[in-house]
Amino acid sequence: MFDTMKELIEYAEQNDKSFSEIMIEHEMETRGISRDEVFEMMQHNLDTMRNAVEKGTTGEGVKSVTGYTGQDAIKVHQYNQNNKALSGYDMISAVEGAIATNEVNAAMGIICATPTAGSSGTIPGVLFKLEKSHDLDNDQMIKFLFSASMCGMIIANNASVAGATGGCQAEVGTASAIAAAAAVETFGGTPSQSGHAIAISLSNLLGLVCDPVAGLVEIPCVMRNAIGSGNGLISADLALAGVESRIPVDEVIMAMDKVGRNLPASLRETGIGGLAGTPTGQAIKEKIFGESNKNEVFS
């Protein structure tokens, strides 16, 4: 379809089409289904995201099987309602949605992998925050997801969206970048500005390692999605303000791919290095899986 973001941006500008519309047409053509059917499929994804956020932010929230993560989205929600958040009510609203989604994932609930389970909270955090703060309607939210999908496809084809291959920069980094691009489109930005949003967002998280404690998608994965949502919103605002990445978006994607491949195996989802290799990280792993699974890698 498109090999690079440059090709996508040029096509969108020359044909006066949004990323979301291009993706919708692509789905119609490749699947041989109607526009309504394509929208219905994406509606299911949106509903799944909403259900996860609601599950994680109502009642007592959710807890993971291990008990090491959960119910922080409830704490954030209560804090945001009762205090003047240092980073602002809207930003913490995004954080709340991101944490809630990943807590549901850690609790074996149903989420929408965007692009992965470990990064599933970043886009919902951004999207549902924008729904509340900027009154997005359902059609805008559906198109937001199509736009993000279009950009995600190109990143996945040129780099990676898997922590095992490219570190957390490939997972939360990509989720944050495509959320930023979709937000730019939603609020009237140009295709070129969406490209800059991706470049800025990926640059901000370049080199982020994947170091899940005990190999589980809990610590620090849940909180990294909170950062991913914040980064996506900030990057979108920068692009909409006219700020441009000095490094072209396709070169940033290439850099992410090279950085990821150069990360040692211990920092690519193996649960060996980074936070997973700390004394506390190893103690958690030992408690869950037994002493025979302990790794002595922290020094």
XYZ file of C-alpha atoms in Angstrom:
299
model
C 0.000 0.000 0.000
C 2.443 2.648 1.245
C 6.049 1.851 2.069
C 6.773 5.061 3.944
C 5.067 7.871 5.792
C 6.356 10.221 3.104
C 4.398 8.300 0.469
C 1.268 8.344 2.619
C 1.558 12.062 3.347
C 2.110 12.928 -0.308
C -0.830 10.791 -1.424
C -3.098 12.308 1.223
C -2.149 15.852 0.247
C -2.381 15.279 -3.511
C -5.779 13.597 -3.249
C -7.142 15.766 -0.427
C -7.833 12.719 1.729
C -7.316 12.106 5.420
C -5.337 9.168 6.759
C -8.558 7.756 8.180
C -10.350 7.876 4.832
C -7.425 6.193 3.105
C -7.477 3.425 5.685
C -11.228 2.974 5.411
C -11.001 2.640 1.631
C -8.128 0.186 2.017
C -10.182 -1.992 4.372
C -13.171 -1.911 2.030
C -11.018 -2.961 -0.919
C -8.915 -5.662 0.755
C -11.794 -7.213 2.704
C -14.403 -6.769 -0.004
C -16.932 -5.309 2.420
C -19.007 -2.138 2.619
C -18.151 1.085 4.388
C -20.801 0.375 7.018
C -19.292 -3.041 7.695
C -15.826 -1.545 8.075
C -17.203 1.002 10.539
C -19.018 -1.730 12.433
C -15.768 -3.632 12.913
C -13.995 -0.563 14.250
C -16.997 0.243 16.433
C -16.437 -3.085 18.149
C -12.851 -2.078 18.894
C -13.970 1.266 20.268
C -16.587 -0.391 22.459
C -14.000 -2.836 23.772
C -11.714 0.048 24.702
C -14.509 1.919 26.441
C -15.579 -1.141 28.400
C -12.020 -1.688 29.638
C -11.673 1.920 30.801
C -15.014 1.781 32.582
C -14.180 -1.533 34.231
C -10.890 -0.198 35.521
C -12.331 3.061 36.860
C -15.581 1.989 38.517
C -16.242 0.423 41.878
C -13.017 -0.891 43.343
C -11.384 -1.273 39.946
C -9.492 -4.447 39.079
C -6.442 -6.298 40.412
C -4.069 -8.623 38.609
C -3.803 -12.282 39.552
C -0.409 -11.640 41.168
C -1.759 -8.697 43.135
C 1.207 -6.531 42.172
C -0.832 -4.193 39.960
C -4.376 -2.900 40.072
C -6.705 -0.297 41.527
C -4.333 2.567 40.758
C -6.739 3.932 38.138
C -9.291 4.336 40.942
C -6.725 6.236 43.015
C -5.911 8.499 40.085
C -9.610 9.102 39.408
C -10.276 10.099 43.015
C -7.185 12.284 43.114
C -8.245 14.076 39.948
C -11.726 14.709 41.293
C -10.575 16.042 44.654
C -7.360 17.903 43.867
C -5.948 20.385 41.415
C -3.674 18.031 39.508
C -0.192 19.398 38.912
C -0.300 18.448 35.230
C -3.922 19.488 34.830
C -7.285 17.739 35.048
C -7.387 16.786 31.376
C -3.927 15.262 31.321
C -4.624 13.165 34.405
C -7.910 12.107 32.815
C -5.855 10.610 29.994
C -3.550 8.944 32.498
C -6.553 7.467 34.279
C -7.857 5.827 31.114
C -4.447 4.495 30.163
C -3.818 2.918 33.558
C -7.336 1.489 33.744
C -6.966 -0.280 30.411
C -3.646 -1.871 31.264
C -4.875 -2.904 34.679
C -7.734 -4.726 32.977
C -5.196 -6.382 30.686
C -3.075 -7.459 33.663
C -6.220 -8.829 35.312
C -6.858 -11.023 32.258
C -9.738 -8.837 31.089
C -10.668 -8.014 27.507
C -8.774 -5.163 25.862
C -8.039 -4.020 22.332
C -4.364 -4.451 21.477
C -3.287 -1.074 20.087
C -0.846 -2.116 18.765
C -0.074 -4.657 21.521
C -1.600 -5.733 24.824
C 1.287 -4.128 26.684
C 0.580 -0.779 25.004
C -3.209 -1.101 24.988
C -3.844 1.826 27.337
C -2.091 4.623 25.475
C -4.634 5.219 22.709
C -7.738 4.863 24.930
C -6.132 7.263 27.380
C -5.790 9.887 24.665
C -9.057 9.192 22.877
C -11.455 9.155 25.820
C -9.776 12.192 27.319
C -10.409 14.060 24.065
C -13.997 12.831 24.029
C -14.564 14.422 27.436
C -12.541 17.592 26.978
C -13.367 18.330 23.323
C -16.774 16.697 22.843
C -15.776 14.204 20.164
C -18.712 12.383 18.645
C -18.718 8.682 17.826
C -17.900 9.226 14.155
C -14.834 11.298 15.048
C -13.671 8.631 17.474
C -14.037 5.888 14.883
C -12.060 7.923 12.343
C -9.421 8.610 15.015
C -8.853 4.862 15.272
C -8.676 4.423 11.503
C -6.117 7.209 11.278
C -4.014 5.643 14.023
C -4.276 2.277 12.272
C -3.016 3.695 9.002
C 0.083 5.129 10.655
C 0.606 2.050 12.789
C 0.650 -0.161 9.709
C 3.525 1.798 8.207
C 5.543 1.792 11.430
C 5.006 -1.953 11.841
C 6.149 -2.598 8.264
C 9.311 -0.533 8.665
C 10.313 -1.193 12.253
C 8.522 -3.201 14.917
C 5.691 -2.879 17.404
C 6.911 -5.775 19.577
C 8.870 -5.284 22.774
C 10.671 -8.565 22.154
C 12.129 -7.105 18.970
C 12.445 -3.397 19.637
C 11.912 -2.660 23.329
C 9.077 -0.658 24.821
C 9.824 2.170 22.375
C 8.290 -0.141 19.782
C 5.148 -0.751 21.833
C 4.249 2.305 23.937
C 6.356 4.481 21.640
C 4.389 3.449 18.576
C 1.049 3.660 20.387
C 1.904 7.164 21.556
C 3.018 8.223 18.080
C -0.036 7.000 16.212
C -2.326 8.480 18.861
C -0.589 11.814 18.327
C -0.986 11.581 14.545
C -4.672 10.708 14.840
C -5.262 13.567 17.266
C -3.661 16.012 14.836
C -5.964 14.839 12.045
C -9.026 14.970 14.302
C -8.393 18.606 15.116
C -7.777 19.858 11.619
C -4.057 19.356 11.234
C -2.475 18.538 7.904
C -1.060 15.139 6.922
C 2.401 16.680 7.183
C 1.673 17.816 10.751
C 0.558 14.293 11.630
C 3.915 13.086 10.352
C 5.719 15.563 12.578
C 3.616 14.427 15.535
C 4.782 10.852 14.959
C 8.406 11.922 14.663
C 8.292 14.041 17.826
C 6.477 11.375 19.812
C 8.827 8.547 18.801
C 11.871 10.749 19.393
C 10.716 11.437 22.940
C 10.643 7.725 23.807
C 13.527 6.547 21.647
C 15.536 3.866 23.430
C 12.818 2.948 25.932
C 13.607 -0.603 27.040
C 11.209 -3.474 27.657
C 11.983 -4.872 31.122
C 8.830 -6.454 32.571
C 9.294 -7.620 36.142
C 8.883 -11.414 36.318
C 8.195 -11.314 32.584
C 4.627 -10.174 33.223
C 2.897 -7.270 31.502
C 2.420 -5.390 34.765
C 5.485 -3.586 36.148
C 6.415 -1.098 34.665
C 4.108 -1.594 31.673
C 0.974 -0.129 33.237
C 2.570 3.202 34.141
C 4.446 3.482 30.873
C 1.104 3.695 29.106
C 0.285 6.690 31.284
C 3.455 8.360 30.010
C 2.601 7.273 26.472
C -0.760 9.039 26.627
C 0.792 12.230 27.942
C 3.511 12.134 25.322
C 0.957 11.607 22.550
C -1.104 14.614 23.600
C 1.942 16.854 23.991
C 3.356 15.782 20.623
C 0.012 16.455 18.938
C -0.138 19.941 20.435
C 3.408 20.687 19.327
C 2.632 19.609 15.765
C -0.631 21.578 15.665
C 1.282 24.628 16.908
C 3.516 24.358 13.857
C 6.521 22.758 15.521
C 8.366 20.461 13.124
C 10.711 17.554 13.699
C 14.113 18.338 12.228
C 14.571 14.631 11.535
C 12.062 13.361 8.931
C 9.492 10.946 10.266
C 10.682 7.982 8.185
C 14.218 8.484 9.446
C 12.931 8.550 13.030
C 11.119 5.262 12.409
C 14.331 3.844 10.921
C 16.282 5.030 13.963
C 13.790 3.356 16.287
C 14.229 0.108 14.390
C 18.027 0.273 14.606
C 18.012 1.221 18.288
C 15.658 -1.640 19.048
C 17.788 -4.184 17.250
C 20.852 -2.944 19.128
C 19.252 -3.329 22.547
C 20.676 -6.316 24.435
C 18.381 -9.303 24.795
C 18.087 -8.617 28.519
C 16.203 -5.399 27.684
C 13.808 -6.844 25.130
C 10.907 -8.406 27.010
C 12.927 -11.227 28.541
C 12.340 -10.052 32.110
C 16.078 -10.210 32.832
C 17.537 -6.689 32.787
C 16.445 -3.203 33.704
C 13.815 -3.028 36.442
C 13.296 -6.776 36.145
C 16.901 -7.319 37.180
C 16.810 -5.201 40.325
C 16.840 -6.942 43.717
C 13.177 -6.094 44.230
C 12.296 -7.165 40.705
C 14.023 -10.491 41.270
C 12.331 -10.914 44.655
C 8.932 -10.435 43.016
C 9.791 -13.007 40.349
C 10.972 -15.472 43.003
C 7.793 -15.020 45.007
C 5.628 -15.678 41.966
C 7.587 -18.436 40.242
C 9.995 -19.822 42.826
C 13.691 -19.370 43.585
C 14.864 -21.521 40.677
C 13.718 -18.793 38.275
C 15.777 -16.041 39.867
C 18.317 -14.212 37.692
C 21.416 -12.639 39.202
C 21.947 -9.808 36.730
C 21.797 -6.647 38.851
C 25.109 -5.049 39.741
